[in-house]
């Protein structure tokens, strides 16, 4: 129970910190009253502008405004988008399914490629195949996602014309943004799988299994891989939060209609209510996934609960 409460407290602290940052966005672009009024402020008197400031509550101390902001956020009220002309919460929730779809697709790609490549690399360690896979993994971790996305667009979209370069609506639209989003995770999970398997392969029970004459395939998949899965599954679980947060750049490059693209557009138009709603909702999803993985990890391995 102490382990659960400690993790819950850490999650609450993280969400509180994010809410402070999100609230601070209100003043990052200058006076929020002038931002909301926009060009209309030029046609108003000083008294009218001041009345609007009082009406919106911007004349109050910042800590009073933050308490009001946090109380409304707990009720799902993040204000009204003055660009979309609808509640900020609704703007984000309408685009959330597209972000989850893209992140889930990237997750599937990551699992399908990273674990088999990690197994191949570990079972063929210090061979040419191992070196090739390791080099590919290093490149995957080193290449910025925006650069990889642009390369894919130029090659598969512009030159070969095999795939659509932007938008959504079919599985073909998912391929390039999915690969772009999953590239780093594939490389990281592949290296993690390789390292975990090499460590387990040195253990006595593996030598015993081989000494009993069990086939190498059964030793690898029934003994080595199974006992290597705990850190791999943990990393994959935490990866979902990373994919959701990392989708901001990918969605913008490929014109994917998700939360990340909406946040970037809202930043450009200074629609800070939508930015606040998007940042807090992504943070809640990210911390929620991390909390679930931590609790599952502690349940699987009791030693974690006592650290």
mmCIF file of C-alpha atoms in Angstrom:
data_model
loop_
_atom_site.group_PDB
_atom_site.id
_atom_site.type_symbol
_atom_site.label_atom_id
_atom_site.label_comp_id
_atom_site.label_asym_id
_atom_site.label_seq_id
_atom_site.Cartn_x
_atom_site.Cartn_y
_atom_site.Cartn_z
ATOM 1 C CA UNK A 1 0.000 0.000 0.000
ATOM 2 C CA UNK A 2 2.881 2.401 0.808
ATOM 3 C CA UNK A 3 4.301 1.711 -2.642
ATOM 4 C CA UNK A 4 0.965 2.568 -4.290
ATOM 5 C CA UNK A 5 0.548 5.747 -2.217
ATOM 6 C CA UNK A 6 4.121 6.827 -3.008
ATOM 7 C CA UNK A 7 3.548 6.392 -6.729
ATOM 8 C CA UNK A 8 0.205 8.215 -6.529
ATOM 9 C CA UNK A 9 1.844 11.104 -4.664
ATOM 10 C CA UNK A 10 4.601 11.338 -7.296
ATOM 11 C CA UNK A 11 1.975 11.386 -10.040
ATOM 12 C CA UNK A 12 0.004 14.140 -8.314
ATOM 13 C CA UNK A 13 3.190 16.220 -7.925
ATOM 14 C CA UNK A 14 3.976 15.832 -11.625
ATOM 15 C CA UNK A 15 0.436 16.821 -12.655
ATOM 16 C CA UNK A 16 0.582 19.804 -10.286
ATOM 17 C CA UNK A 17 3.864 20.934 -11.886
ATOM 18 C CA UNK A 18 2.402 20.582 -15.367
ATOM 19 C CA UNK A 19 -0.661 22.583 -14.347
ATOM 20 C CA UNK A 20 1.632 25.408 -13.111
ATOM 21 C CA UNK A 21 3.458 25.445 -16.453
ATOM 22 C CA UNK A 22 0.180 25.301 -18.399
ATOM 23 C CA UNK A 23 -1.249 28.176 -16.374
ATOM 24 C CA UNK A 24 1.928 30.205 -16.991
ATOM 25 C CA UNK A 25 1.240 29.955 -20.725
ATOM 26 C CA UNK A 26 -1.541 32.473 -20.191
ATOM 27 C CA UNK A 27 1.070 35.205 -19.780
ATOM 28 C CA UNK A 28 3.806 33.892 -22.084
ATOM 29 C CA UNK A 29 2.341 35.717 -25.062
ATOM 30 C CA UNK A 30 1.851 38.993 -23.200
ATOM 31 C CA UNK A 31 -1.274 40.512 -21.712
ATOM 32 C CA UNK A 32 -3.991 37.828 -22.083
ATOM 33 C CA UNK A 33 -6.671 40.516 -22.411
ATOM 34 C CA UNK A 34 -5.008 41.930 -25.532
ATOM 35 C CA UNK A 35 -4.392 38.428 -26.902
ATOM 36 C CA UNK A 36 -8.064 37.476 -26.643
ATOM 37 C CA UNK A 37 -9.356 40.776 -28.003
ATOM 38 C CA UNK A 38 -6.803 40.787 -30.830
ATOM 39 C CA UNK A 39 -7.352 43.495 -33.438
ATOM 40 C CA UNK A 40 -10.687 44.307 -31.797
ATOM 41 C CA UNK A 41 -8.803 46.029 -28.965
ATOM 42 C CA UNK A 42 -7.971 48.923 -31.313
ATOM 43 C CA UNK A 43 -11.677 49.732 -31.632
ATOM 44 C CA UNK A 44 -12.338 49.722 -27.881
ATOM 45 C CA UNK A 45 -11.831 52.404 -25.277
ATOM 46 C CA UNK A 46 -9.445 51.952 -22.351
ATOM 47 C CA UNK A 47 -12.444 51.629 -20.038
ATOM 48 C CA UNK A 48 -14.007 48.892 -22.181
ATOM 49 C CA UNK A 49 -10.730 46.961 -22.228
ATOM 50 C CA UNK A 50 -10.446 47.269 -18.464
ATOM 51 C CA UNK A 51 -14.036 46.070 -18.010
ATOM 52 C CA UNK A 52 -13.251 43.048 -20.164
ATOM 53 C CA UNK A 53 -10.121 42.372 -18.084
ATOM 54 C CA UNK A 54 -12.208 42.405 -14.888
ATOM 55 C CA UNK A 55 -14.873 40.210 -16.497
ATOM 56 C CA UNK A 56 -12.274 37.572 -17.436
ATOM 57 C CA UNK A 57 -10.653 37.766 -14.008
ATOM 58 C CA UNK A 58 -7.221 38.864 -15.250
ATOM 59 C CA UNK A 59 -7.136 41.731 -12.743
ATOM 60 C CA UNK A 60 -6.852 39.311 -9.804
ATOM 61 C CA UNK A 61 -3.545 38.134 -8.233
ATOM 62 C CA UNK A 62 -1.911 35.270 -10.162
ATOM 63 C CA UNK A 63 -2.365 32.732 -7.358
ATOM 64 C CA UNK A 64 -6.103 33.446 -7.198
ATOM 65 C CA UNK A 65 -6.284 32.988 -10.961
ATOM 66 C CA UNK A 66 -4.371 29.703 -10.673
ATOM 67 C CA UNK A 67 -6.737 28.302 -8.018
ATOM 68 C CA UNK A 68 -9.694 29.237 -10.225
ATOM 69 C CA UNK A 69 -7.938 27.674 -13.259
ATOM 70 C CA UNK A 70 -7.192 24.430 -11.358
ATOM 71 C CA UNK A 71 -10.747 24.190 -9.965
ATOM 72 C CA UNK A 72 -12.258 24.602 -13.438
ATOM 73 C CA UNK A 73 -9.740 22.151 -14.969
ATOM 74 C CA UNK A 74 -10.819 19.484 -12.470
ATOM 75 C CA UNK A 75 -14.348 19.922 -13.852
ATOM 76 C CA UNK A 76 -13.109 19.706 -17.448
ATOM 77 C CA UNK A 77 -13.550 23.428 -18.055
ATOM 78 C CA UNK A 78 -10.430 24.823 -19.782
ATOM 79 C CA UNK A 79 -12.054 27.940 -21.181
ATOM 80 C CA UNK A 80 -13.347 28.827 -24.631
ATOM 81 C CA UNK A 81 -11.260 28.737 -27.794
ATOM 82 C CA UNK A 82 -11.480 32.183 -29.379
ATOM 83 C CA UNK A 83 -10.252 30.733 -32.704
ATOM 84 C CA UNK A 84 -12.370 27.558 -32.961
ATOM 85 C CA UNK A 85 -15.319 29.159 -31.144
ATOM 86 C CA UNK A 86 -15.969 26.081 -29.031
ATOM 87 C CA UNK A 87 -14.836 24.814 -25.593
ATOM 88 C CA UNK A 88 -11.092 24.097 -25.507
ATOM 89 C CA UNK A 89 -11.783 20.722 -23.918
ATOM 90 C CA UNK A 90 -13.966 19.772 -26.878
ATOM 91 C CA UNK A 91 -11.335 20.922 -29.397
ATOM 92 C CA UNK A 92 -8.782 18.554 -27.844
ATOM 93 C CA UNK A 93 -11.081 15.564 -27.269
ATOM 94 C CA UNK A 94 -12.241 15.669 -30.891
ATOM 95 C CA UNK A 95 -8.619 15.213 -32.024
ATOM 96 C CA UNK A 96 -7.550 12.768 -29.336
ATOM 97 C CA UNK A 97 -8.717 9.618 -31.219
ATOM 98 C CA UNK A 98 -6.425 10.464 -34.161
ATOM 99 C CA UNK A 99 -3.431 10.848 -31.838
ATOM 100 C CA UNK A 100 -4.205 7.574 -30.046
ATOM 101 C CA UNK A 101 -4.614 5.812 -33.411
ATOM 102 C CA UNK A 102 -1.221 7.035 -34.626
ATOM 103 C CA UNK A 103 0.506 6.239 -31.322
ATOM 104 C CA UNK A 104 -1.029 2.748 -31.177
ATOM 105 C CA UNK A 105 0.078 2.058 -34.753
ATOM 106 C CA UNK A 106 3.613 3.206 -33.920
ATOM 107 C CA UNK A 107 3.557 0.986 -30.832
ATOM 108 C CA UNK A 108 2.596 -2.069 -32.917
ATOM 109 C CA UNK A 109 5.389 -1.338 -35.413
ATOM 110 C CA UNK A 110 7.869 -0.922 -32.573
ATOM 111 C CA UNK A 111 6.984 -4.264 -30.941
ATOM 112 C CA UNK A 112 6.889 -6.183 -34.232
ATOM 113 C CA UNK A 113 10.367 -5.024 -35.253
ATOM 114 C CA UNK A 114 12.318 -4.338 -32.074
ATOM 115 C CA UNK A 115 11.942 -7.685 -30.256
ATOM 116 C CA UNK A 116 12.738 -9.974 -33.253
ATOM 117 C CA UNK A 117 15.711 -7.770 -34.197
ATOM 118 C CA UNK A 118 16.924 -7.809 -30.593
ATOM 119 C CA UNK A 119 16.650 -11.619 -30.468
ATOM 120 C CA UNK A 120 18.547 -11.977 -33.750
ATOM 121 C CA UNK A 121 21.239 -9.567 -32.585
ATOM 122 C CA UNK A 122 21.688 -11.387 -29.243
ATOM 123 C CA UNK A 123 21.752 -14.891 -30.704
ATOM 124 C CA UNK A 124 24.194 -13.774 -33.423
ATOM 125 C CA UNK A 125 26.324 -11.574 -31.174
ATOM 126 C CA UNK A 126 29.671 -10.372 -32.520
ATOM 127 C CA UNK A 127 28.780 -11.426 -36.068
ATOM 128 C CA UNK A 128 28.321 -9.256 -39.149
ATOM 129 C CA UNK A 129 24.516 -9.473 -38.740
ATOM 130 C CA UNK A 130 24.797 -8.282 -35.118
ATOM 131 C CA UNK A 131 26.975 -5.349 -36.157
ATOM 132 C CA UNK A 132 24.523 -4.364 -38.920
ATOM 133 C CA UNK A 133 21.521 -4.455 -36.582
ATOM 134 C CA UNK A 134 23.437 -2.492 -33.927
ATOM 135 C CA UNK A 135 24.440 0.172 -36.462
ATOM 136 C CA UNK A 136 20.836 0.489 -37.650
ATOM 137 C CA UNK A 137 19.729 0.863 -34.020
ATOM 138 C CA UNK A 138 22.305 3.577 -33.380
ATOM 139 C CA UNK A 139 21.141 5.442 -36.477
ATOM 140 C CA UNK A 140 17.524 5.062 -35.361
ATOM 141 C CA UNK A 141 18.333 6.632 -31.993
ATOM 142 C CA UNK A 142 20.463 9.396 -33.474
ATOM 143 C CA UNK A 143 18.288 10.647 -36.345
ATOM 144 C CA UNK A 144 15.833 13.437 -35.355
ATOM 145 C CA UNK A 145 12.241 12.452 -36.058
ATOM 146 C CA UNK A 146 11.492 15.587 -38.088
ATOM 147 C CA UNK A 147 14.480 14.876 -40.371
ATOM 148 C CA UNK A 148 13.441 11.229 -40.841
ATOM 149 C CA UNK A 149 9.887 12.323 -41.607
ATOM 150 C CA UNK A 150 11.047 14.768 -44.267
ATOM 151 C CA UNK A 151 13.264 12.086 -45.864
ATOM 152 C CA UNK A 152 10.344 9.634 -46.005
ATOM 153 C CA UNK A 153 8.110 12.271 -47.579
ATOM 154 C CA UNK A 154 10.711 13.129 -50.233
ATOM 155 C CA UNK A 155 11.463 9.488 -51.111
ATOM 156 C CA UNK A 156 8.166 7.596 -50.766
ATOM 157 C CA UNK A 157 5.766 10.498 -51.238
ATOM 158 C CA UNK A 158 7.369 12.871 -53.760
ATOM 159 C CA UNK A 159 9.820 10.671 -55.734
ATOM 160 C CA UNK A 160 8.127 7.235 -55.798
ATOM 161 C CA UNK A 161 4.573 8.536 -55.135
ATOM 162 C CA UNK A 162 3.758 5.321 -53.250
ATOM 163 C CA UNK A 163 2.269 6.929 -50.153
ATOM 164 C CA UNK A 164 0.252 10.091 -49.384
ATOM 165 C CA UNK A 165 2.454 12.785 -47.880
ATOM 166 C CA UNK A 166 -0.166 14.247 -45.516
ATOM 167 C CA UNK A 167 -3.682 13.921 -44.154
ATOM 168 C CA UNK A 168 -5.602 10.913 -42.834
ATOM 169 C CA UNK A 169 -8.429 8.586 -43.818
ATOM 170 C CA UNK A 170 -6.771 5.302 -44.851
ATOM 171 C CA UNK A 171 -4.139 2.886 -43.540
ATOM 172 C CA UNK A 172 -1.699 4.244 -46.146
ATOM 173 C CA UNK A 173 -1.758 7.611 -44.375
ATOM 174 C CA UNK A 174 -0.537 5.884 -41.208
ATOM 175 C CA UNK A 175 2.613 4.257 -42.617
ATOM 176 C CA UNK A 176 5.077 7.165 -42.865
ATOM 177 C CA UNK A 177 4.054 9.006 -39.670
ATOM 178 C CA UNK A 178 3.917 5.667 -37.847
ATOM 179 C CA UNK A 179 7.459 4.751 -38.911
ATOM 180 C CA UNK A 180 8.707 8.241 -38.046
ATOM 181 C CA UNK A 181 7.167 8.086 -34.598
ATOM 182 C CA UNK A 182 8.316 4.511 -33.911
ATOM 183 C CA UNK A 183 11.911 4.788 -35.183
ATOM 184 C CA UNK A 184 13.458 5.813 -31.879
ATOM 185 C CA UNK A 185 11.446 3.258 -29.891
ATOM 186 C CA UNK A 186 12.389 0.435 -32.268
ATOM 187 C CA UNK A 187 16.075 1.209 -31.848
ATOM 188 C CA UNK A 188 15.877 1.587 -28.068
ATOM 189 C CA UNK A 189 13.797 -1.549 -27.487
ATOM 190 C CA UNK A 190 15.995 -3.567 -29.842
ATOM 191 C CA UNK A 191 19.113 -2.650 -27.877
ATOM 192 C CA UNK A 192 17.304 -3.318 -24.606
ATOM 193 C CA UNK A 193 16.171 -6.755 -25.821
ATOM 194 C CA UNK A 194 19.696 -7.601 -26.951
ATOM 195 C CA UNK A 195 21.272 -6.534 -23.659
ATOM 196 C CA UNK A 196 18.675 -8.353 -21.531
ATOM 197 C CA UNK A 197 19.019 -11.571 -23.505
ATOM 198 C CA UNK A 198 22.822 -11.536 -23.424
ATOM 199 C CA UNK A 199 22.681 -11.161 -19.631
ATOM 200 C CA UNK A 200 20.223 -14.049 -19.208
ATOM 201 C CA UNK A 201 22.196 -16.259 -21.604
ATOM 202 C CA UNK A 202 25.127 -16.187 -19.146
ATOM 203 C CA UNK A 203 23.054 -17.598 -16.276
ATOM 204 C CA UNK A 204 23.447 -21.106 -14.908
ATOM 205 C CA UNK A 205 19.930 -22.319 -15.679
ATOM 206 C CA UNK A 206 20.532 -21.631 -19.378
ATOM 207 C CA UNK A 207 23.723 -23.703 -19.339
ATOM 208 C CA UNK A 208 21.801 -26.426 -17.502
ATOM 209 C CA UNK A 209 19.068 -26.399 -20.138
ATOM 210 C CA UNK A 210 21.644 -26.735 -22.889
ATOM 211 C CA UNK A 211 23.424 -29.485 -20.924
ATOM 212 C CA UNK A 212 20.160 -31.462 -20.824
ATOM 213 C CA UNK A 213 20.153 -31.514 -24.606
ATOM 214 C CA UNK A 214 17.216 -29.136 -25.072
ATOM 215 C CA UNK A 215 17.164 -27.691 -28.584
ATOM 216 C CA UNK A 216 18.707 -24.233 -29.002
ATOM 217 C CA UNK A 217 15.406 -22.744 -30.220
ATOM 218 C CA UNK A 218 13.614 -23.930 -27.058
ATOM 219 C CA UNK A 219 16.421 -22.599 -24.875
ATOM 220 C CA UNK A 220 16.253 -19.202 -26.572
ATOM 221 C CA UNK A 221 12.479 -18.743 -26.662
ATOM 222 C CA UNK A 222 11.321 -20.721 -23.597
ATOM 223 C CA UNK A 223 14.105 -19.829 -21.187
ATOM 224 C CA UNK A 224 16.146 -16.832 -22.341
ATOM 225 C CA UNK A 225 13.493 -14.626 -23.988
ATOM 226 C CA UNK A 226 10.841 -15.346 -21.360
ATOM 227 C CA UNK A 227 13.198 -14.355 -18.533
ATOM 228 C CA UNK A 228 14.290 -11.227 -20.432
ATOM 229 C CA UNK A 229 10.794 -9.883 -20.990
ATOM 230 C CA UNK A 230 10.234 -8.004 -17.707
ATOM 231 C CA UNK A 231 12.417 -4.941 -18.480
ATOM 232 C CA UNK A 232 11.309 -5.065 -22.114
ATOM 233 C CA UNK A 233 7.594 -5.074 -21.260
ATOM 234 C CA UNK A 234 8.178 -2.235 -18.788
ATOM 235 C CA UNK A 235 9.948 -0.150 -21.425
ATOM 236 C CA UNK A 236 7.197 -0.832 -23.963
ATOM 237 C CA UNK A 237 4.540 0.212 -21.445
ATOM 238 C CA UNK A 238 6.320 3.476 -20.710
ATOM 239 C CA UNK A 239 6.752 3.974 -24.442
ATOM 240 C CA UNK A 240 3.054 4.731 -24.963
ATOM 241 C CA UNK A 241 3.362 7.964 -23.027
ATOM 242 C CA UNK A 242 6.481 8.854 -24.989
ATOM 243 C CA UNK A 243 4.695 8.199 -28.292
ATOM 244 C CA UNK A 244 1.735 10.379 -27.306
ATOM 245 C CA UNK A 245 4.030 13.249 -26.339
ATOM 246 C CA UNK A 246 6.338 12.772 -29.304
ATOM 247 C CA UNK A 247 3.472 12.868 -31.768
ATOM 248 C CA UNK A 248 3.475 16.686 -31.712
ATOM 249 C CA UNK A 249 6.286 17.025 -34.279
ATOM 250 C CA UNK A 250 5.227 14.024 -36.359
ATOM 251 C CA UNK A 251 1.608 15.173 -36.643
ATOM 252 C CA UNK A 252 2.741 18.634 -37.731
ATOM 253 C CA UNK A 253 5.082 17.286 -40.438
ATOM 254 C CA UNK A 254 2.490 14.909 -41.915
ATOM 255 C CA UNK A 255 -0.575 17.086 -41.369
ATOM 256 C CA UNK A 256 -2.089 14.419 -39.122
ATOM 257 C CA UNK A 257 -5.246 15.825 -37.453
ATOM 258 C CA UNK A 258 -4.300 14.964 -33.882
ATOM 259 C CA UNK A 259 -3.762 16.767 -30.596
ATOM 260 C CA UNK A 260 -0.113 17.609 -31.345
ATOM 261 C CA UNK A 261 -0.926 19.404 -34.583
ATOM 262 C CA UNK A 262 -3.794 21.240 -32.887
ATOM 263 C CA UNK A 263 -1.484 22.424 -30.087
ATOM 264 C CA UNK A 264 1.073 23.726 -32.579
ATOM 265 C CA UNK A 265 -1.678 25.556 -34.506
ATOM 266 C CA UNK A 266 -3.047 26.986 -31.243
ATOM 267 C CA UNK A 267 0.420 28.257 -30.275
ATOM 268 C CA UNK A 268 0.666 30.029 -33.639
ATOM 269 C CA UNK A 269 -2.712 31.719 -33.164
ATOM 270 C CA UNK A 270 -2.069 32.416 -29.432
ATOM 271 C CA UNK A 271 -5.156 30.391 -28.547
ATOM 272 C CA UNK A 272 -3.742 29.596 -25.120
ATOM 273 C CA UNK A 273 -6.872 27.949 -23.711
ATOM 274 C CA UNK A 274 -6.518 25.148 -26.286
ATOM 275 C CA UNK A 275 -2.772 24.877 -25.552
ATOM 276 C CA UNK A 276 -3.478 24.538 -21.835
ATOM 277 C CA UNK A 277 -6.149 21.884 -22.417
ATOM 278 C CA UNK A 278 -3.888 19.914 -24.785
ATOM 279 C CA UNK A 279 -0.828 20.037 -22.537
ATOM 280 C CA UNK A 280 -2.733 18.963 -19.427
ATOM 281 C CA UNK A 281 -4.624 16.168 -21.169
ATOM 282 C CA UNK A 282 -1.436 14.749 -22.707
ATOM 283 C CA UNK A 283 0.266 15.030 -19.311
ATOM 284 C CA UNK A 284 -2.623 13.169 -17.647
ATOM 285 C CA UNK A 285 -2.414 10.380 -20.216
ATOM 286 C CA UNK A 286 1.380 10.212 -19.919
ATOM 287 C CA UNK A 287 1.380 10.093 -16.103
ATOM 288 C CA UNK A 288 -1.571 7.691 -16.075
ATOM 289 C CA UNK A 289 0.273 5.234 -18.332
ATOM 290 C CA UNK A 290 3.455 5.558 -16.278
ATOM 291 C CA UNK A 291 1.547 5.025 -13.035
ATOM 292 C CA UNK A 292 -0.155 1.906 -14.428
ATOM 293 C CA UNK A 293 3.191 0.479 -15.554
ATOM 294 C CA UNK A 294 4.836 1.257 -12.203
ATOM 295 C CA UNK A 295 2.020 -0.456 -10.302
ATOM 296 C CA UNK A 296 2.099 -3.455 -12.647
ATOM 297 C CA UNK A 297 5.886 -3.636 -12.336
ATOM 298 C CA UNK A 298 5.647 -3.598 -8.547
ATOM 299 C CA UNK A 299 3.027 -6.332 -8.657
ATOM 300 C CA UNK A 300 5.136 -8.530 -10.985
ATOM 301 C CA UNK A 301 8.397 -8.018 -9.080
ATOM 302 C CA UNK A 302 7.766 -7.534 -5.298
ATOM 303 C CA UNK A 303 11.389 -6.408 -4.797
ATOM 304 C CA UNK A 304 10.489 -3.117 -6.517
ATOM 305 C CA UNK A 305 7.921 -2.315 -3.807
ATOM 306 C CA UNK A 306 10.548 -2.512 -1.088
ATOM 307 C CA UNK A 307 13.235 -0.375 -2.740
#
